[in-house]
Protein backbone atom coordinates (compact mmCIF):
# COMPACT_ATOMS: atom_id res chain seq x y z
CA UNK A 1 0.00 0.00 0.00
CA UNK A 2 1.22 3.47 -0.89
CA UNK A 3 1.70 6.17 1.61
CA UNK A 4 -1.14 8.76 1.66
CA UNK A 5 0.87 11.46 -0.11
CA UNK A 6 1.78 9.12 -2.97
CA UNK A 7 -1.85 7.97 -3.27
CA UNK A 8 -2.99 11.62 -3.47
CA UNK A 9 -0.40 12.42 -6.19
CA UNK A 10 -1.35 9.28 -8.13
CA UNK A 11 -5.02 10.24 -7.94
CA UNK A 12 -4.25 13.75 -9.21
CA UNK A 13 -2.08 12.37 -12.03
CA UNK A 14 -4.90 10.02 -13.12
CA UNK A 15 -7.39 12.91 -13.13
CA UNK A 16 -5.01 15.08 -15.17
CA UNK A 17 -4.45 12.23 -17.64
CA UNK A 18 -8.21 11.62 -17.93
CA UNK A 19 -8.76 15.34 -18.65
CA UNK A 20 -6.04 15.34 -21.32
CA UNK A 21 -7.60 12.31 -22.98
CA UNK A 22 -11.06 13.90 -22.83
CA UNK A 23 -9.76 17.13 -24.45
CA UNK A 24 -7.98 15.09 -27.12
CA UNK A 25 -11.18 13.15 -27.94
CA UNK A 26 -13.15 16.41 -28.11
CA UNK A 27 -10.53 17.96 -30.39
CA UNK A 28 -10.54 14.89 -32.66
CA UNK A 29 -14.35 14.96 -32.79
CA UNK A 30 -14.31 18.65 -33.72
CA UNK A 31 -11.72 18.04 -36.45
CA UNK A 32 -13.81 15.16 -37.83
CA UNK A 33 -16.95 17.34 -37.78
CA UNK A 34 -15.18 20.18 -39.63
CA UNK A 35 -13.85 17.69 -42.18
CA UNK A 36 -17.37 16.28 -42.78
CA UNK A 37 -18.81 19.79 -43.13
CA UNK A 38 -16.07 20.77 -45.59
CA UNK A 39 -16.76 17.66 -47.66
CA UNK A 40 -20.51 18.39 -47.63
CA UNK A 41 -19.87 21.97 -48.81
CA UNK A 42 -17.58 20.68 -51.57
CA UNK A 43 -20.18 18.14 -52.72
CA UNK A 44 -22.94 20.78 -52.67
CA UNK A 45 -20.79 23.18 -54.69
CA UNK A 46 -19.94 20.49 -57.25
CA UNK A 47 -23.58 19.41 -57.49
CA UNK A 48 -24.61 23.00 -58.18
CA UNK A 49 -21.87 23.36 -60.81
CA UNK A 50 -22.86 20.11 -62.53
CA UNK A 51 -26.58 20.94 -62.46
CA UNK A 52 -25.87 24.34 -64.03
CA UNK A 53 -23.68 22.75 -66.73
CA UNK A 54 -26.35 20.17 -67.56
CA UNK A 55 -29.11 22.79 -67.59
CA UNK A 56 -27.23 24.91 -70.14
CA UNK A 57 -25.47 22.20 -72.17
CA UNK A 58 -25.53 22.72 -75.91
CA UNK A 59 -23.90 21.51 -79.10
CA UNK A 60 -20.24 22.53 -79.22
CA UNK A 61 -19.65 22.49 -75.44
CA UNK A 62 -16.72 20.56 -74.07
CA UNK A 63 -17.56 17.76 -71.65
CA UNK A 64 -15.43 15.41 -69.60
CA UNK A 65 -15.67 12.84 -72.41
CA UNK A 66 -15.25 15.16 -75.37
CA UNK A 67 -17.11 17.55 -77.62
CA UNK A 68 -20.91 17.66 -77.33
CA UNK A 69 -22.27 16.81 -80.78
CA UNK A 70 -25.99 16.70 -80.01
CA UNK A 71 -28.35 17.16 -77.06
CA UNK A 72 -31.58 15.19 -77.31
CA UNK A 73 -33.64 15.54 -74.15
CA UNK A 74 -32.12 13.35 -71.46
CA UNK A 75 -29.24 12.05 -73.59
CA UNK A 76 -26.17 13.70 -75.06
CA UNK A 77 -24.05 12.57 -77.99
CA UNK A 78 -20.35 13.23 -77.41
CA UNK A 79 -17.35 12.66 -79.62
CA UNK A 80 -15.38 10.55 -77.15
CA UNK A 81 -11.98 8.91 -77.35
CA UNK A 82 -13.62 5.78 -78.76
CA UNK A 83 -15.87 7.65 -81.21
CA UNK A 84 -19.41 8.99 -80.93
CA UNK A 85 -21.16 7.84 -77.78
CA UNK A 86 -24.53 8.61 -76.18
CA UNK A 87 -24.48 9.47 -72.47
CA UNK A 88 -27.32 10.14 -70.09
CA UNK A 89 -27.56 13.79 -69.15
CA UNK A 90 -26.92 12.94 -65.48
CA UNK A 91 -23.68 11.17 -66.48
CA UNK A 92 -22.10 14.17 -68.19
CA UNK A 93 -19.77 16.66 -66.51
CA UNK A 94 -17.86 19.80 -67.48
CA UNK A 95 -14.47 19.30 -69.12
CA UNK A 96 -11.71 18.22 -66.72
CA UNK A 97 -14.14 17.71 -63.82
CA UNK A 98 -14.55 13.91 -64.05
CA UNK A 99 -12.86 10.84 -65.44
CA UNK A 100 -14.09 9.50 -68.75
CA UNK A 101 -13.71 5.77 -69.11
CA UNK A 102 -15.01 2.94 -71.22
CA UNK A 103 -14.83 -0.79 -70.69
CA UNK A 104 -15.51 -2.96 -73.74
CA UNK A 105 -17.19 0.01 -75.41
CA UNK A 106 -19.49 0.67 -72.44
CA UNK A 107 -19.25 3.97 -70.56
CA UNK A 108 -18.12 3.60 -66.92
CA UNK A 109 -19.81 6.27 -64.82
CA UNK A 110 -17.43 7.86 -62.28
CA UNK A 111 -19.16 10.57 -60.26
CA UNK A 112 -16.36 12.93 -59.15
CA UNK A 113 -18.22 13.95 -55.99
CA UNK A 114 -17.43 10.59 -54.42
CA UNK A 115 -13.70 10.27 -55.09
N, CA, C and O atoms as a GROMACS GRO file, in nm:
protein
  460
    1UNK      N    1   0.084  -0.117   0.000
    1UNK     CA    2   0.000   0.000   0.000
    1UNK      C    3   0.089   0.125   0.000
    1UNK      O    4   0.192   0.130   0.068
    2UNK      N    5   0.046   0.224  -0.078
    2UNK     CA    6   0.122   0.347  -0.089
    2UNK      C    7   0.098   0.437   0.031
    2UNK      O    8  -0.003   0.426   0.100
    3UNK      N    9   0.189   0.521   0.053
    3UNK     CA   10   0.170   0.617   0.161
    3UNK      C   11   0.067   0.720   0.114
    3UNK      O   12   0.053   0.740  -0.007
    4UNK      N   13  -0.005   0.785   0.203
    4UNK     CA   14  -0.114   0.876   0.166
    4UNK      C   15  -0.074   0.984   0.066
    4UNK      O   16  -0.151   1.016  -0.025
    5UNK      N   17   0.044   1.040   0.081
    5UNK     CA   18   0.088   1.146  -0.011
    5UNK      C   19   0.104   1.092  -0.153
    5UNK      O   20   0.065   1.158  -0.249
    6UNK      N   21   0.160   0.973  -0.165
    6UNK     CA   22   0.178   0.912  -0.297
    6UNK      C   23   0.043   0.877  -0.359
    6UNK      O   24   0.024   0.895  -0.479
    7UNK      N   25  -0.051   0.828  -0.278
    7UNK     CA   26  -0.186   0.797  -0.327
    7UNK      C   27  -0.254   0.923  -0.379
    7UNK      O   28  -0.320   0.920  -0.483
    8UNK      N   29  -0.239   1.035  -0.307
    8UNK     CA   30  -0.299   1.162  -0.347
    8UNK      C   31  -0.239   1.208  -0.480
    8UNK      O   32  -0.313   1.249  -0.570
    9UNK      N   33  -0.106   1.201  -0.495
    9UNK     CA   34  -0.040   1.242  -0.619
    9UNK      C   35  -0.082   1.152  -0.735
    9UNK      O   36  -0.103   1.199  -0.847
   10UNK      N   37  -0.093   1.021  -0.709
   10UNK     CA   38  -0.135   0.928  -0.813
   10UNK      C   39  -0.277   0.959  -0.858
   10UNK      O   40  -0.308   0.956  -0.977
   11UNK      N   41  -0.364   0.989  -0.763
   11UNK     CA   42  -0.502   1.024  -0.794
   11UNK      C   43  -0.508   1.150  -0.879
   11UNK      O   44  -0.584   1.157  -0.976
   12UNK      N   45  -0.429   1.250  -0.844
   12UNK     CA   46  -0.425   1.375  -0.921
   12UNK      C   47  -0.372   1.348  -1.062
   12UNK      O   48  -0.426   1.400  -1.159
   13UNK      N   49  -0.268   1.269  -1.073
   13UNK     CA   50  -0.208   1.237  -1.203
   13UNK      C   51  -0.309   1.165  -1.292
   13UNK      O   52  -0.316   1.192  -1.412
   14UNK      N   53  -0.387   1.074  -1.234
   14UNK     CA   54  -0.490   1.002  -1.312
   14UNK      C   55  -0.598   1.097  -1.360
   14UNK      O   56  -0.645   1.086  -1.474
   15UNK      N   57  -0.638   1.192  -1.274
   15UNK     CA   58  -0.739   1.291  -1.313
   15UNK      C   59  -0.687   1.380  -1.425
   15UNK      O   60  -0.759   1.410  -1.520
   16UNK      N   61  -0.563   1.423  -1.414
   16UNK     CA   62  -0.501   1.508  -1.517
   16UNK      C   63  -0.495   1.432  -1.650
   16UNK      O   64  -0.528   1.486  -1.755
   17UNK      N   65  -0.453   1.306  -1.643
   17UNK     CA   66  -0.445   1.224  -1.764
   17UNK      C   67  -0.583   1.204  -1.826
   17UNK      O   68  -0.597   1.211  -1.948
   18UNK      N   69  -0.684   1.180  -1.743
   18UNK     CA   70  -0.821   1.162  -1.793
   18UNK      C   71  -0.870   1.291  -1.861
   18UNK      O   72  -0.936   1.284  -1.964
   19UNK      N   73  -0.838   1.406  -1.805
   19UNK     CA   74  -0.876   1.534  -1.865
   19UNK      C   75  -0.807   1.555  -1.999
   19UNK      O   76  -0.869   1.601  -2.095
   20UNK      N   77  -0.678   1.521  -2.006
   20UNK     CA   78  -0.604   1.534  -2.132
   20UNK      C   79  -0.667   1.446  -2.239
   20UNK      O   80  -0.684   1.489  -2.353
   21UNK      N   81  -0.700   1.324  -2.202
   21UNK     CA   82  -0.760   1.231  -2.298
   21UNK      C   83  -0.896   1.280  -2.343
   21UNK      O   84  -0.931   1.268  -2.460
   22UNK      N   85  -0.974   1.336  -2.250
   22UNK     CA   86  -1.106   1.390  -2.283
   22UNK      C   87  -1.092   1.506  -2.382
   22UNK      O   88  -1.165   1.513  -2.480
   23UNK      N   89  -0.997   1.599  -2.355
   23UNK     CA   90  -0.976   1.713  -2.445
   23UNK      C   91  -0.931   1.666  -2.583
   23UNK      O   92  -0.972   1.721  -2.685
   24UNK      N   93  -0.846   1.563  -2.585
   24UNK     CA   94  -0.798   1.509  -2.712
   24UNK      C   95  -0.915   1.450  -2.792
   24UNK      O   96  -0.925   1.473  -2.913
   25UNK      N   97  -1.002   1.373  -2.726
   25UNK     CA   98  -1.118   1.314  -2.794
   25UNK      C   99  -1.210   1.424  -2.847
   25UNK      O  100  -1.262   1.414  -2.958
   26UNK      N  101  -1.230   1.530  -2.768
   26UNK     CA  102  -1.315   1.641  -2.811
   26UNK      C  103  -1.254   1.712  -2.932
   26UNK      O  104  -1.324   1.749  -3.026
   27UNK      N  105  -1.122   1.731  -2.928
   27UNK     CA  106  -1.053   1.796  -3.039
   27UNK      C  107  -1.064   1.711  -3.166
   27UNK      O  108  -1.090   1.763  -3.274
   28UNK      N  109  -1.044   1.579  -3.152
   28UNK     CA  110  -1.054   1.489  -3.266
   28UNK      C  111  -1.196   1.489  -3.323
   28UNK      O  112  -1.215   1.485  -3.444
   29UNK      N  113  -1.296   1.492  -3.235
   29UNK     CA  114  -1.436   1.496  -3.279
   29UNK      C  115  -1.464   1.626  -3.355
   29UNK      O  116  -1.534   1.624  -3.456
   30UNK      N  117  -1.412   1.736  -3.306
   30UNK     CA  118  -1.431   1.866  -3.372
   30UNK      C  119  -1.363   1.866  -3.509
   30UNK      O  120  -1.420   1.916  -3.606
   31UNK      N  121  -1.243   1.812  -3.517
   31UNK     CA  122  -1.172   1.804  -3.645
   31UNK      C  123  -1.251   1.718  -3.744
   31UNK      O  124  -1.265   1.754  -3.860
   32UNK      N  125  -1.303   1.605  -3.697
   32UNK     CA  126  -1.381   1.516  -3.783
   32UNK      C  127  -1.508   1.586  -3.831
   32UNK      O  128  -1.547   1.572  -3.947
   33UNK      N  129  -1.573   1.661  -3.742
   33UNK     CA  130  -1.695   1.734  -3.778
   33UNK      C  131  -1.665   1.839  -3.884
   33UNK      O  132  -1.738   1.852  -3.982
   34UNK      N  133  -1.556   1.915  -3.865
   34UNK     CA  134  -1.518   2.018  -3.963
   34UNK      C  135  -1.485   1.954  -4.098
   34UNK      O  136  -1.519   2.009  -4.203
   35UNK      N  137  -1.421   1.840  -4.095
   35UNK     CA  138  -1.385   1.769  -4.218
   35UNK      C  139  -1.512   1.724  -4.292
   35UNK      O  140  -1.522   1.739  -4.414
   36UNK      N  141  -1.610   1.669  -4.218
   36UNK     CA  142  -1.737   1.628  -4.278
   36UNK      C  143  -1.809   1.747  -4.340
   36UNK      O  144  -1.861   1.739  -4.451
   37UNK      N  145  -1.813   1.859  -4.265
   37UNK     CA  146  -1.881   1.978  -4.313
   37UNK      C  147  -1.813   2.033  -4.439
   37UNK      O  148  -1.881   2.077  -4.532
   38UNK      N  149  -1.681   2.031  -4.442
   38UNK     CA  150  -1.607   2.077  -4.559
   38UNK      C  151  -1.639   1.990  -4.680
   38UNK      O  152  -1.658   2.040  -4.790
   39UNK      N  153  -1.645   1.859  -4.658
   39UNK     CA  154  -1.676   1.766  -4.766
   39UNK      C  155  -1.819   1.790  -4.816
   39UNK      O  156  -1.843   1.788  -4.937
   40UNK      N  157  -1.913   1.812  -4.724
   40UNK     CA  158  -2.051   1.839  -4.763
   40UNK      C  159  -2.062   1.967  -4.845
   40UNK      O  160  -2.136   1.973  -4.943
   41UNK      N  161  -1.987   2.071  -4.805
   41UNK     CA  162  -1.987   2.197  -4.882
   41UNK      C  163  -1.928   2.175  -5.021
   41UNK      O  164  -1.980   2.229  -5.119
   42UNK      N  165  -1.821   2.096  -5.028
   42UNK     CA  166  -1.758   2.068  -5.157
   42UNK      C  167  -1.854   1.992  -5.249
   42UNK      O  168  -1.866   2.023  -5.367
   43UNK      N  169  -1.923   1.893  -5.193
   43UNK     CA  170  -2.018   1.814  -5.272
   43UNK      C  171  -2.133   1.902  -5.318
   43UNK      O  172  -2.176   1.892  -5.433
   44UNK      N  173  -2.184   1.988  -5.230
   44UNK     CA  174  -2.294   2.078  -5.267
   44UNK      C  175  -2.251   2.174  -5.378
   44UNK      O  176  -2.328   2.199  -5.471
   45UNK      N  177  -2.130   2.226  -5.368
   45UNK     CA  178  -2.079   2.318  -5.469
   45UNK      C  179  -2.064   2.248  -5.603
   45UNK      O  180  -2.100   2.303  -5.708
   46UNK      N  181  -2.010   2.126  -5.601
   46UNK     CA  182  -1.994   2.049  -5.725
   46UNK      C  183  -2.130   2.014  -5.785
   46UNK      O  184  -2.148   2.022  -5.906
   47UNK      N  185  -2.224   1.976  -5.701
   47UNK     CA  186  -2.358   1.941  -5.749
   47UNK      C  187  -2.421   2.061  -5.818
   47UNK      O  188  -2.481   2.047  -5.924
   48UNK      N  189  -2.407   2.178  -5.758
   48UNK     CA  190  -2.461   2.300  -5.818
   48UNK      C  191  -2.393   2.329  -5.953
   48UNK      O  192  -2.460   2.364  -6.050
   49UNK      N  193  -2.262   2.314  -5.956
   49UNK     CA  194  -2.187   2.336  -6.081
   49UNK      C  195  -2.233   2.239  -6.189
   49UNK      O  196  -2.255   2.280  -6.303
   50UNK      N  197  -2.247   2.112  -6.156
   50UNK     CA  198  -2.286   2.011  -6.254
   50UNK      C  199  -2.429   2.033  -6.301
   50UNK      O  200  -2.459   2.019  -6.420
   51UNK      N  201  -2.519   2.067  -6.208
   51UNK     CA  202  -2.658   2.094  -6.246
   51UNK      C  203  -2.666   2.212  -6.343
   51UNK      O  204  -2.742   2.209  -6.440
   52UNK      N  205  -2.589   2.316  -6.316
   52UNK     CA  206  -2.587   2.434  -6.403
   52UNK      C  207  -2.533   2.397  -6.541
   52UNK      O  208  -2.588   2.440  -6.642
   53UNK      N  209  -2.426   2.319  -6.545
   53UNK     CA  210  -2.368   2.275  -6.673
   53UNK      C  211  -2.471   2.196  -6.752
   53UNK      O  212  -2.490   2.220  -6.871
   54UNK      N  213  -2.537   2.102  -6.687
   54UNK     CA  214  -2.636   2.017  -6.756
   54UNK      C  215  -2.756   2.097  -6.803
   54UNK      O  216  -2.813   2.069  -6.908
   55UNK      N  217  -2.795   2.196  -6.724
   55UNK     CA  218  -2.911   2.279  -6.758
   55UNK      C  219  -2.883   2.359  -6.885
   55UNK      O  220  -2.973   2.381  -6.966
   56UNK      N  221  -2.759   2.403  -6.903
   56UNK     CA  222  -2.723   2.491  -7.014
   56UNK      C  223  -2.644   2.423  -7.125
   56UNK      O  224  -2.596   2.490  -7.216
   57UNK      N  225  -2.631   2.290  -7.119
   57UNK     CA  226  -2.547   2.220  -7.217
   57UNK      C  227  -2.604   2.237  -7.358
   57UNK      O  228  -2.725   2.234  -7.379
   58UNK      N  229  -2.512   2.255  -7.452
   58UNK     CA  230  -2.554   2.272  -7.591
   58UNK      C  231  -2.446   2.215  -7.683
   58UNK      O  232  -2.334   2.185  -7.641
   59UNK      N  233  -2.483   2.201  -7.809
   59UNK     CA  234  -2.390   2.152  -7.910
   59UNK      C  235  -2.266   2.241  -7.912
   59UNK      O  236  -2.277   2.364  -7.910
   60UNK      N  237  -2.149   2.178  -7.916
   60UNK     CA  238  -2.024   2.253  -7.922
   60UNK      C  239  -1.956   2.270  -7.787
   60UNK      O  240  -1.839   2.308  -7.782
   61UNK      N  241  -2.027   2.241  -7.678
   61UNK     CA  242  -1.965   2.249  -7.544
   61UNK      C  243  -1.864   2.136  -7.526
   61UNK      O  244  -1.877   2.029  -7.586
   62UNK      N  245  -1.766   2.161  -7.444
   62UNK     CA  246  -1.672   2.056  -7.407
   62UNK      C  247  -1.722   1.986  -7.281
   62UNK      O  248  -1.764   2.052  -7.185
   63UNK      N  249  -1.717   1.854  -7.283
   63UNK     CA  250  -1.756   1.776  -7.165
   63UNK      C  251  -1.636   1.695  -7.120
   63UNK      O  252  -1.530   1.697  -7.183
   64UNK      N  253  -1.653   1.624  -7.011
   64UNK     CA  254  -1.543   1.541  -6.960
   64UNK      C  255  -1.504   1.428  -7.056
   64UNK      O  256  -1.394   1.375  -7.048
   65UNK      N  257  -1.595   1.393  -7.146
   65UNK     CA  258  -1.567   1.284  -7.241
   65UNK      C  259  -1.544   1.334  -7.383
   65UNK      O  260  -1.521   1.254  -7.474
   66UNK      N  261  -1.551   1.464  -7.403
   66UNK     CA  262  -1.525   1.516  -7.537
   66UNK      C  263  -1.628   1.620  -7.578
   66UNK      O  264  -1.706   1.668  -7.496
   67UNK      N  265  -1.626   1.652  -7.705
   67UNK     CA  266  -1.711   1.755  -7.762
   67UNK      C  267  -1.857   1.708  -7.766
   67UNK      O  268  -1.886   1.595  -7.806
   68UNK      N  269  -1.948   1.795  -7.726
   68UNK     CA  270  -2.091   1.766  -7.733
   68UNK      C  271  -2.135   1.785  -7.878
   68UNK      O  272  -2.124   1.895  -7.933
   69UNK      N  273  -2.184   1.678  -7.939
   69UNK     CA  274  -2.227   1.681  -8.078
   69UNK      C  275  -2.377   1.711  -8.087
   69UNK      O  276  -2.421   1.784  -8.176
   70UNK      N  277  -2.454   1.653  -7.995
   70UNK     CA  278  -2.599   1.670  -8.001
   70UNK      C  279  -2.657   1.652  -7.862
   70UNK      O  280  -2.611   1.568  -7.785
   71UNK      N  281  -2.759   1.731  -7.831
   71UNK     CA  282  -2.835   1.716  -7.706
   71UNK      C  283  -2.977   1.680  -7.746
   71UNK      O  284  -3.041   1.752  -7.822
   72UNK      N  285  -3.024   1.568  -7.696
   72UNK     CA  286  -3.157   1.519  -7.731
   72UNK      C  287  -3.231   1.480  -7.604
   72UNK      O  288  -3.235   1.363  -7.566
   73UNK      N  289  -3.290   1.579  -7.538
   73UNK     CA  290  -3.364   1.554  -7.415
   73UNK      C  291  -3.273   1.510  -7.302
   73UNK      O  292  -3.190   1.588  -7.254
   74UNK      N  293  -3.288   1.386  -7.261
   74UNK     CA  294  -3.212   1.335  -7.146
   74UNK      C  295  -3.084   1.262  -7.185
   74UNK      O  296  -3.018   1.202  -7.100
   75UNK      N  297  -3.049   1.268  -7.314
   75UNK     CA  298  -2.924   1.205  -7.359
   75UNK      C  299  -2.841   1.305  -7.439
   75UNK      O  300  -2.893   1.400  -7.498
   76UNK      N  301  -2.711   1.280  -7.439
   76UNK     CA  302  -2.617   1.370  -7.506
   76UNK      C  303  -2.521   1.285  -7.588
   76UNK      O  304  -2.466   1.186  -7.540
   77UNK      N  305  -2.502   1.325  -7.713
   77UNK     CA  306  -2.405   1.257  -7.799
   77UNK      C  307  -2.274   1.332  -7.790
   77UNK      O  308  -2.268   1.452  -7.818
   78UNK      N  309  -2.168   1.261  -7.751
   78UNK     CA  310  -2.035   1.323  -7.742
   78UNK      C  311  -1.939   1.250  -7.834
   78UNK      O  312  -1.952   1.130  -7.859
   79UNK      N  313  -1.843   1.326  -7.884
   79UNK     CA  314  -1.735   1.266  -7.962
   79UNK      C  315  -1.628   1.227  -7.862
   79UNK      O  316  -1.546   1.310  -7.823
   80UNK      N  317  -1.629   1.102  -7.820
   80UNK     CA  318  -1.538   1.055  -7.715
   80UNK      C  319  -1.411   0.997  -7.776
   80UNK      O  320  -1.394   0.996  -7.898
   81UNK      N  321  -1.325   0.950  -7.690
   81UNK     CA  322  -1.198   0.891  -7.735
   81UNK      C  323  -1.219   0.763  -7.815
   81UNK      O  324  -1.129   0.720  -7.888
   82UNK      N  325  -1.336   0.701  -7.801
   82UNK     CA  326  -1.362   0.578  -7.876
   82UNK      C  327  -1.462   0.603  -7.989
   82UNK      O  328  -1.512   0.509  -8.050
   83UNK      N  329  -1.492   0.729  -8.016
   83UNK     CA  330  -1.587   0.765  -8.121
   83UNK      C  331  -1.714   0.822  -8.061
   83UNK      O  332  -1.720   0.846  -7.941
   84UNK      N  333  -1.816   0.843  -8.144
   84UNK     CA  334  -1.941   0.899  -8.093
   84UNK      C  335  -2.004   0.805  -7.990
   84UNK      O  336  -2.005   0.684  -8.007
   85UNK      N  337  -2.055   0.866  -7.883
   85UNK     CA  338  -2.116   0.784  -7.778
   85UNK      C  339  -2.227   0.863  -7.710
   85UNK      O  340  -2.209   0.981  -7.678
   86UNK      N  341  -2.341   0.798  -7.688
   86UNK     CA  342  -2.453   0.861  -7.618
   86UNK      C  343  -2.436   0.842  -7.468
   86UNK      O  344  -2.407   0.732  -7.421
   87UNK      N  345  -2.452   0.951  -7.394
   87UNK     CA  346  -2.448   0.947  -7.247
   87UNK      C  347  -2.577   1.005  -7.193
   87UNK      O  348  -2.638   1.093  -7.253
   88UNK      N  349  -2.618   0.954  -7.079
   88UNK     CA  350  -2.732   1.014  -7.009
   88UNK      C  351  -2.691   1.152  -6.961
   88UNK      O  352  -2.574   1.176  -6.928
   89UNK      N  353  -2.786   1.242  -6.956
   89UNK     CA  354  -2.756   1.379  -6.915
   89UNK      C  355  -2.698   1.383  -6.773
   89UNK      O  356  -2.612   1.466  -6.744
   90UNK      N  357  -2.744   1.294  -6.686
   90UNK     CA  358  -2.692   1.294  -6.548
   90UNK      C  359  -2.556   1.226  -6.535
   90UNK      O  360  -2.501   1.217  -6.425
   91UNK      N  361  -2.501   1.178  -6.648
   91UNK     CA  362  -2.368   1.117  -6.648
   91UNK      C  363  -2.264   1.207  -6.714
   91UNK      O  364  -2.149   1.166  -6.733
   92UNK      N  365  -2.303   1.328  -6.749
   92UNK     CA  366  -2.210   1.416  -6.819
   92UNK      C  367  -2.165   1.529  -6.726
   92UNK      O  368  -2.243   1.580  -6.645
   93UNK      N  369  -2.038   1.567  -6.740
   93UNK     CA  370  -1.977   1.666  -6.651
   93UNK      C  371  -1.899   1.767  -6.734
   93UNK      O  372  -1.865   1.740  -6.850
   94UNK      N  373  -1.870   1.883  -6.677
   94UNK     CA  374  -1.786   1.980  -6.748
   94UNK      C  375  -1.648   1.921  -6.776
   94UNK      O  376  -1.603   1.828  -6.708
   95UNK      N  377  -1.582   1.977  -6.875
   95UNK     CA  378  -1.448   1.930  -6.912
   95UNK      C  379  -1.354   1.935  -6.792
   95UNK      O  380  -1.358   2.030  -6.714
   96UNK      N  381  -1.272   1.834  -6.778
   96UNK     CA  382  -1.171   1.822  -6.672
   96UNK      C  383  -1.228   1.815  -6.530
   96UNK      O  384  -1.156   1.843  -6.435
   97UNK      N  385  -1.354   1.779  -6.515
   97UNK     CA  386  -1.414   1.771  -6.382
   97UNK      C  387  -1.448   1.627  -6.343
   97UNK      O  388  -1.493   1.603  -6.231
   98UNK      N  389  -1.427   1.532  -6.435
   98UNK     CA  390  -1.455   1.392  -6.405
   98UNK      C  391  -1.369   1.305  -6.497
   98UNK      O  392  -1.316   1.352  -6.597
   99UNK      N  393  -1.358   1.181  -6.461
   99UNK     CA  394  -1.286   1.084  -6.544
   99UNK      C  395  -1.382   1.031  -6.650
   99UNK      O  396  -1.500   1.010  -6.624
  100UNK      N  397  -1.330   1.011  -6.768
  100UNK     CA  398  -1.409   0.950  -6.874
  100UNK      C  399  -1.347   0.814  -6.904
  100UNK      O  400  -1.231   0.806  -6.942
  101UNK      N  401  -1.424   0.710  -6.888
  101UNK     CA  402  -1.371   0.577  -6.911
  101UNK      C  403  -1.472   0.485  -6.976
  101UNK      O  404  -1.593   0.497  -6.956
  102UNK      N  405  -1.419   0.394  -7.054
  102UNK     CA  406  -1.501   0.294  -7.122
  102UNK      C  407  -1.440   0.157  -7.096
  102UNK      O  408  -1.318   0.142  -7.088
  103UNK      N  409  -1.526   0.059  -7.084
  103UNK     CA  410  -1.483  -0.079  -7.069
  103UNK      C  411  -1.560  -0.162  -7.171
  103UNK      O  412  -1.682  -0.174  -7.162
  104UNK      N  413  -1.489  -0.219  -7.266
  104UNK     CA  414  -1.551  -0.296  -7.374
  104UNK      C  415  -1.658  -0.214  -7.447
  104UNK      O  416  -1.763  -0.266  -7.483
  105UNK      N  417  -1.628  -0.086  -7.468
  105UNK     CA  418  -1.719   0.001  -7.541
  105UNK      C  419  -1.835   0.055  -7.459
  105UNK      O  420  -1.920   0.127  -7.512
  106UNK      N  421  -1.841   0.022  -7.331
  106UNK     CA  422  -1.949   0.067  -7.244
  106UNK      C  423  -1.895   0.175  -7.150
  106UNK      O  424  -1.791   0.157  -7.087
  107UNK      N  425  -1.967   0.287  -7.142
  107UNK     CA  426  -1.925   0.396  -7.056
  107UNK      C  427  -1.926   0.354  -6.909
  107UNK      O  428  -2.022   0.291  -6.863
  108UNK      N  429  -1.822   0.388  -6.836
  108UNK     CA  430  -1.812   0.360  -6.692
  108UNK      C  431  -1.833   0.491  -6.619
  108UNK      O  432  -1.749   0.581  -6.626
  109UNK      N  433  -1.944   0.502  -6.550
  109UNK     CA  434  -1.980   0.627  -6.482
  109UNK      C  435  -1.899   0.643  -6.353
  109UNK      O  436  -1.903   0.558  -6.264
  110UNK      N  437  -1.825   0.754  -6.345
  110UNK     CA  438  -1.743   0.786  -6.228
  110UNK      C  439  -1.782   0.923  -6.177
  110UNK      O  440  -1.730   1.024  -6.225
  111UNK      N  441  -1.872   0.929  -6.080
  111UNK     CA  442  -1.916   1.056  -6.026
  111UNK      C  443  -1.803   1.117  -5.943
  111UNK      O  444  -1.762   1.059  -5.843
  112UNK      N  445  -1.751   1.234  -5.983
  112UNK     CA  446  -1.636   1.293  -5.915
  112UNK      C  447  -1.664   1.341  -5.772
  112UNK      O  448  -1.572   1.370  -5.696
  113UNK      N  449  -1.791   1.350  -5.736
  113UNK     CA  450  -1.822   1.395  -5.599
  113UNK      C  451  -1.785   1.290  -5.496
  113UNK      O  452  -1.775   1.322  -5.378
  114UNK      N  453  -1.765   1.167  -5.538
  114UNK     CA  454  -1.743   1.059  -5.442
  114UNK      C  455  -1.601   1.005  -5.444
  114UNK      O  456  -1.573   0.905  -5.378
  115UNK      N  457  -1.510   1.069  -5.516
  115UNK     CA  458  -1.370   1.027  -5.509
  115UNK      C  459  -1.281   1.144  -5.484
  115UNK      O  460  -1.159   1.128  -5.475
   0.00000   0.00000   0.00000
